[in-house]
Coordinates of N, CA and C in Angstrom, one line a residue:
X1302 N 56.2 24.5 46.4 CA 57.6 24.4 46.0 C 58.1 25.6 45.3
X1303 N 57.3 26.2 44.4 CA 57.7 27.4 43.7 C 58.0 28.6 44.6
X1304 N 57.2 28.7 45.7 CA 57.4 29.8 46.6 C 58.7 29.6 47.4
X1305 N 59.0 28.4 47.7 CA 60.3 28.1 48.4 C 61.5 28.5 47.5
X1306 N 61.4 28.1 46.2 CA 62.5 28.4 45.3 C 62.6 29.9 45.2
X1307 N 61.5 30.7 45.1 CA 61.6 32.1 45.0 C 62.2 32.7 46.2
X1308 N 61.8 32.2 47.4 CA 62.3 32.8 48.7 C 63.8 32.5 48.7
X1309 N 64.3 31.3 48.3 CA 65.7 31.0 48.4 C 66.4 31.9 47.4
X1310 N 65.9 32.0 46.2 CA 66.5 32.9 45.2 C 66.6 34.3 45.7
X1311 N 65.6 34.8 46.3 CA 65.6 36.2 46.9 C 66.7 36.3 48.0
X1312 N 66.8 35.3 48.8 CA 67.8 35.3 49.9 C 69.2 35.3 49.3
X1313 N 69.4 34.5 48.3 CA 70.7 34.4 47.6 C 71.0 35.8 47.0
X1314 N 70.1 36.4 46.3 CA 70.2 37.7 45.7 C 70.6 38.7 46.7
X1315 N 69.9 38.7 47.8 CA 70.1 39.7 48.9 C 71.5 39.5 49.5
X1316 N 71.9 38.2 49.6 CA 73.3 37.9 50.2 C 74.3 38.4 49.2
X1317 N 74.1 38.2 47.9 CA 75.1 38.7 46.9 C 75.2 40.2 47.0
X1318 N 74.1 40.9 47.0 CA 74.1 42.4 47.1 C 74.9 42.9 48.3
X1319 N 74.6 42.2 49.5 CA 75.2 42.6 50.7 C 76.7 42.3 50.7
X1320 N 77.1 41.2 50.0 CA 78.5 40.9 49.9 C 79.2 41.9 49.0
X1321 N 78.6 42.3 47.9 CA 79.2 43.3 47.0 C 79.4 44.6 47.8
X1322 N 78.4 45.0 48.6 CA 78.5 46.3 49.3 C 79.7 46.2 50.3
X1323 N 79.8 45.0 51.0 CA 80.9 44.9 52.0 C 82.3 44.8 51.3
X1324 N 82.3 44.2 50.1 CA 83.6 44.1 49.4 C 84.1 45.5 49.0
X1325 N 83.1 46.3 48.5 CA 83.4 47.7 48.1 C 83.9 48.5 49.4
X1326 N 83.2 48.3 50.5 CA 83.6 49.0 51.7 C 85.0 48.6 52.1
X1327 N 85.3 47.3 52.1 CA 86.6 46.9 52.5 C 87.7 47.5 51.5
X1328 N 87.4 47.4 50.2 CA 88.4 48.0 49.3 C 88.7 49.5 49.5
X1329 N 87.6 50.2 49.7 CA 87.8 51.7 49.9 C 88.4 52.0 51.3
X1330 N 88.1 51.2 52.3 CA 88.6 51.5 53.6 C 90.1 51.1 53.6
X1331 N 90.4 49.9 53.0 CA 91.8 49.5 52.9 C 92.7 50.5 52.1
X1332 N 92.1 51.1 51.1 CA 92.9 52.1 50.3 C 93.1 53.3 51.2
X1333 N 92.1 53.7 51.9 CA 92.2 54.8 52.8 C 93.4 54.6 53.9
X1334 N 93.4 53.4 54.4 CA 94.4 53.0 55.4 C 95.8 53.1 54.8
X1335 N 95.9 52.6 53.5 CA 97.3 52.7 52.8 C 97.7 54.2 52.7
X1336 N 96.8 55.0 52.3 CA 97.2 56.4 52.1 C 97.6 57.0 53.5
X1337 N 96.8 56.7 54.5 CA 97.1 57.2 55.8 C 98.5 56.7 56.3
X1338 N 98.8 55.4 55.9 CA 100.1 54.8 56.3 C 101.2 55.6 55.6
X1339 N 101.0 55.9 54.3 CA 102.0 56.7 53.5 C 102.3 58.0 54.2
X1340 N 101.2 58.7 54.5 CA 101.3 60.0 55.1 C 101.9 60.0 56.5
X1341 N 101.6 58.9 57.3 CA 102.2 58.8 58.6 C 103.7 58.6 58.5
X1342 N 104.2 57.9 57.5 CA 105.6 57.6 57.3 C 106.4 58.7 56.6
X1343 N 105.7 59.7 56.1 CA 106.3 60.8 55.3 C 106.8 61.8 56.3
X1344 N 108.1 62.1 56.3 CA 108.7 63.1 57.2 C 108.1 64.5 56.9
X1345 N 108.1 65.2 58.0 CA 107.4 66.6 57.9 C 108.5 67.6 58.3
X1346 N 108.7 68.5 57.4 CA 109.5 69.7 57.8 C 108.5 70.9 57.6
X1347 N 108.2 71.2 56.4 CA 107.2 72.3 56.1 C 105.8 71.6 55.9
X1348 N 105.8 70.3 55.6 CA 104.5 69.7 55.3 C 104.3 69.7 53.8
X1349 N 105.2 70.3 53.0 CA 105.0 70.4 51.6 C 104.9 69.0 50.9
X1350 N 105.8 68.1 51.3 CA 105.8 66.8 50.7 C 104.5 66.0 50.9
X1351 N 104.1 66.0 52.2 CA 102.8 65.4 52.5 C 101.6 66.1 51.7
X1352 N 101.6 67.4 51.7 CA 100.6 68.1 51.0 C 100.6 67.9 49.5
X1353 N 101.7 67.4 48.9 CA 101.8 67.2 47.5 C 101.3 65.8 47.1
X1354 N 100.8 65.0 48.1 CA 100.3 63.7 47.8 C 98.9 63.9 47.1
X1355 N 98.7 63.3 46.0 CA 97.4 63.4 45.3 C 96.9 62.0 45.2
X1356 N 95.6 61.8 45.2 CA 94.9 60.5 45.1 C 93.9 60.6 44.0
X1357 N 94.0 59.8 43.0 CA 93.0 59.7 41.9 C 92.7 58.3 41.5
X1358 N 91.7 58.1 40.7 CA 91.5 56.8 40.1 C 91.8 56.9 38.6
X1359 N 92.3 58.0 38.1 CA 92.5 58.2 36.7 C 93.9 58.0 36.3
X1360 N 94.8 57.9 37.2 CA 96.2 57.7 36.9 C 97.1 58.6 37.8
X1361 N 98.3 58.3 38.0 CA 99.2 59.1 38.9 C 99.5 60.4 38.2
X1362 N 99.6 61.5 39.0 CA 100.0 62.8 38.5 C 101.5 62.8 38.4
X1363 N 102.1 63.4 37.5 CA 103.5 63.4 37.3 C 104.2 64.3 38.4
X1364 N 105.4 63.9 38.7 CA 106.2 64.8 39.6 C 106.5 66.1 38.9
X1365 N 106.4 67.1 39.6 CA 106.8 68.4 39.0 C 108.2 68.7 39.5
X1366 N 109.1 68.6 38.7 CA 110.6 68.6 39.0 C 111.0 69.8 39.8
X1367 N 110.4 71.0 39.6 CA 110.7 72.2 40.2 C 109.8 72.5 41.4
X1368 N 108.9 71.6 41.8 CA 108.0 71.9 42.8 C 108.7 71.8 44.2
X1369 N 108.8 72.9 44.9 CA 109.5 73.0 46.2 C 108.7 73.8 47.1
X1370 N 108.8 73.7 48.4 CA 108.1 74.5 49.3 C 108.6 76.0 49.3
X1371 N 107.8 76.9 49.5 CA 108.1 78.3 49.6 C 108.7 78.6 51.0
X1372 N 109.7 79.4 51.0 CA 110.4 79.7 52.3 C 109.4 80.3 53.3
X1373 N 109.5 79.6 54.5 CA 108.7 80.1 55.6 C 107.2 79.7 55.6
X1374 N 106.8 79.0 54.6 CA 105.3 78.6 54.5 C 105.2 77.2 55.0
X1375 N 104.0 76.9 55.6 CA 103.7 75.6 56.0 C 102.5 75.1 55.2
X1376 N 102.3 73.8 55.1 CA 101.3 73.2 54.2 C 100.5 72.2 54.9
X1377 N 99.3 71.9 54.4 CA 98.5 70.9 55.0 C 98.1 69.9 53.9
X1378 N 97.8 68.7 54.4 CA 97.4 67.6 53.5 C 96.1 68.0 52.8
X1379 N 96.0 67.7 51.5 CA 94.8 68.0 50.8 C 93.8 66.9 51.0
X1380 N 92.5 67.1 50.9 CA 91.5 66.1 51.1 C 91.7 65.0 50.0
X1381 N 91.6 63.8 50.3 CA 91.7 62.7 49.4 C 90.6 61.7 49.5
X1382 N 89.8 61.8 50.6 CA 88.8 60.8 50.8 C 87.8 60.7 49.7
X1383 N 87.4 61.8 49.1 CA 86.4 61.8 48.0 C 86.9 61.0 46.8
X1384 N 88.2 61.0 46.5 CA 88.7 60.2 45.4 C 88.5 58.8 45.7
X1385 N 88.8 58.4 46.9 CA 88.7 57.0 47.3 C 87.2 56.6 47.4
X1386 N 86.4 57.5 47.9 CA 85.0 57.1 48.0 C 84.3 56.9 46.6
X1387 N 84.9 57.5 45.6 CA 84.4 57.3 44.2 C 84.9 56.0 43.5
X1388 N 85.9 55.4 44.2 CA 86.5 54.2 43.5 C 85.5 53.0 43.6
X1389 N 85.5 52.2 42.5 CA 84.7 51.0 42.4 C 85.6 49.8 42.4
X1390 N 85.1 48.6 42.6 CA 85.8 47.4 42.5 C 86.4 47.3 41.1
X1391 N 87.7 47.0 41.0 CA 88.3 46.9 39.7 C 89.1 48.2 39.4
X1392 N 88.8 49.3 40.1 CA 89.5 50.5 39.9 C 90.9 50.4 40.5
X1393 N 91.8 51.2 40.1 CA 93.1 51.4 40.8 C 93.1 52.7 41.4
X1394 N 93.5 52.8 42.7 CA 93.6 54.0 43.4 C 95.1 54.4 43.3
X1395 N 95.3 55.6 42.7 CA 96.7 56.1 42.6 C 97.0 57.1 43.6
X1396 N 98.0 56.9 44.4 CA 98.4 57.9 45.4 C 99.8 58.3 45.0
X1397 N 100.0 59.6 44.6 CA 101.4 60.0 44.1 C 101.7 61.3 44.6
X1398 N 103.0 61.5 44.9 CA 103.5 62.8 45.3 C 103.9 63.5 44.0
X1399 N 103.7 64.8 44.0 CA 104.1 65.7 42.9 C 105.3 66.5 43.3
X1400 N 105.7 66.6 44.5 CA 106.8 67.4 44.9 C 108.1 66.9 44.2
X1401 N 108.9 67.8 43.8 CA 110.1 67.4 43.0 C 111.1 66.5 43.7
X1402 N 111.1 66.5 45.0 CA 112.1 65.8 45.7 C 111.5 64.5 46.3
X1403 N 110.3 64.1 46.0 CA 109.6 63.0 46.6 C 110.5 61.7 46.4
X1404 N 111.0 61.5 45.2 CA 111.8 60.3 45.0 C 113.0 60.2 45.8
X1405 N 113.7 61.4 46.1 CA 114.8 61.4 46.9 C 114.5 61.0 48.4
X1406 N 113.3 61.4 48.8 CA 112.9 61.1 50.2 C 112.6 59.6 50.2
X1407 N 111.9 59.1 49.3 CA 111.5 57.7 49.2 C 112.7 56.8 49.1
X1408 N 113.6 57.0 48.2 CA 114.7 56.1 47.9 C 116.1 56.5 48.6
X1409 N 116.2 57.8 49.0 CA 117.4 58.3 49.5 C 118.2 59.0 48.5
X1410 N 119.1 59.9 48.9 CA 119.9 60.7 48.0 C 121.0 61.4 48.8
X1411 N 122.1 61.6 48.2 CA 123.2 62.4 48.8 C 123.6 61.9 50.2
X1412 N 123.7 60.6 50.3 CA 124.1 60.0 51.6 C 123.0 59.8 52.6
X1413 N 121.8 60.3 52.3 CA 120.7 60.1 53.2 C 120.0 58.8 52.9
X1414 N 119.6 58.1 53.9 CA 118.8 56.9 53.7 C 117.4 57.2 53.2
X1415 N 116.8 56.4 52.4 CA 115.5 56.6 52.0 C 114.5 56.3 53.1
X1416 N 113.3 56.9 53.1 CA 112.3 56.7 54.1 C 111.4 55.5 53.7
X1417 N 111.3 55.2 52.5 CA 110.5 54.1 52.0 C 109.0 54.2 52.4
X1418 N 108.5 55.4 52.5 CA 107.1 55.5 53.0 C 106.1 54.9 52.1
X1419 N 106.3 54.9 50.8 CA 105.3 54.3 49.9 C 105.5 52.8 49.8
X1420 N 106.7 52.4 49.7 CA 107.0 50.9 49.6 C 106.5 50.2 50.9
X1421 N 106.8 50.7 52.0 CA 106.4 50.1 53.3 C 104.9 50.0 53.4
X1422 N 104.2 51.1 53.1 CA 102.8 51.2 53.2 C 102.2 50.2 52.2
X1423 N 102.7 50.1 51.0 CA 102.2 49.1 50.0 C 102.4 47.7 50.5
X1424 N 103.5 47.4 51.1 CA 103.8 46.1 51.7 C 102.8 45.7 52.8
X1425 N 102.2 46.7 53.4 CA 101.2 46.5 54.5 C 99.8 46.3 54.0
X1426 N 99.6 46.2 52.7 CA 98.3 46.0 52.1 C 97.5 44.9 52.8
X1427 N 98.1 43.7 53.0 CA 97.3 42.7 53.7 C 96.8 43.1 55.1
X1428 N 97.7 43.8 55.8 CA 97.3 44.2 57.1 C 96.2 45.3 57.0
X1429 N 96.3 46.1 56.1 CA 95.2 47.1 55.9 C 93.9 46.5 55.5
X1430 N 94.0 45.5 54.7 CA 92.7 44.8 54.3 C 92.1 44.1 55.5
X1431 N 93.0 43.4 56.3 CA 92.5 42.8 57.5 C 91.8 43.8 58.5
X1432 N 92.4 45.0 58.6 CA 91.8 46.0 59.4 C 90.5 46.5 58.8
X1433 N 90.4 46.6 57.5 CA 89.2 47.0 56.8 C 88.1 46.0 57.0
X1434 N 88.5 44.7 56.9 CA 87.5 43.6 57.1 C 86.9 43.7 58.5
X1435 N 87.8 43.9 59.5 CA 87.4 44.0 60.9 C 86.4 45.2 61.1
X1436 N 86.7 46.3 60.4 CA 85.9 47.5 60.5 C 84.5 47.2 59.9
X1437 N 84.5 46.6 58.7 CA 83.2 46.2 58.1 C 82.4 45.3 58.9
X1438 N 83.0 44.3 59.5 CA 82.3 43.4 60.4 C 81.7 44.1 61.6
X1439 N 82.5 45.0 62.2 CA 82.0 45.8 63.3 C 80.8 46.7 62.9
X1440 N 80.9 47.3 61.7 CA 79.7 48.1 61.3 C 78.5 47.3 61.1
X1441 N 78.7 46.0 60.6 CA 77.5 45.2 60.3 C 77.0 44.4 61.4
X1442 N 77.8 44.4 62.5 CA 77.4 43.7 63.7 C 77.7 42.2 63.6
X1443 N 78.5 41.8 62.6 CA 78.8 40.4 62.4 C 79.9 39.9 63.4

């Protein structure tokens, strides 16, 4: 009987560890999907606004009011996957634009409609989680 109890306890322990690993993978993958959604929705002229997106787990970076693209220069998105890869369950992943005009693009200004790239991506959180669950299941063969 004691051997059966130990085997059952070991199975439960293994299941808990596996579940925690999958939960973390879903969290990180869904966060990645949200950031990708924001970037996909962000309009591109020079690429400066997209390149100003920062991802951290320590808090949002402030908007730099005077941050504007340089004339004639193009920009590329900065790597953000490592910030997400370091996130743990319970952490908040902050994705924030530092370009001075980010709020104007998000909410609209001077008669231009807002693009709502952040708000719409955040509203899609359940969809991104579902996609992340499906990806985790596919990786595990479930």
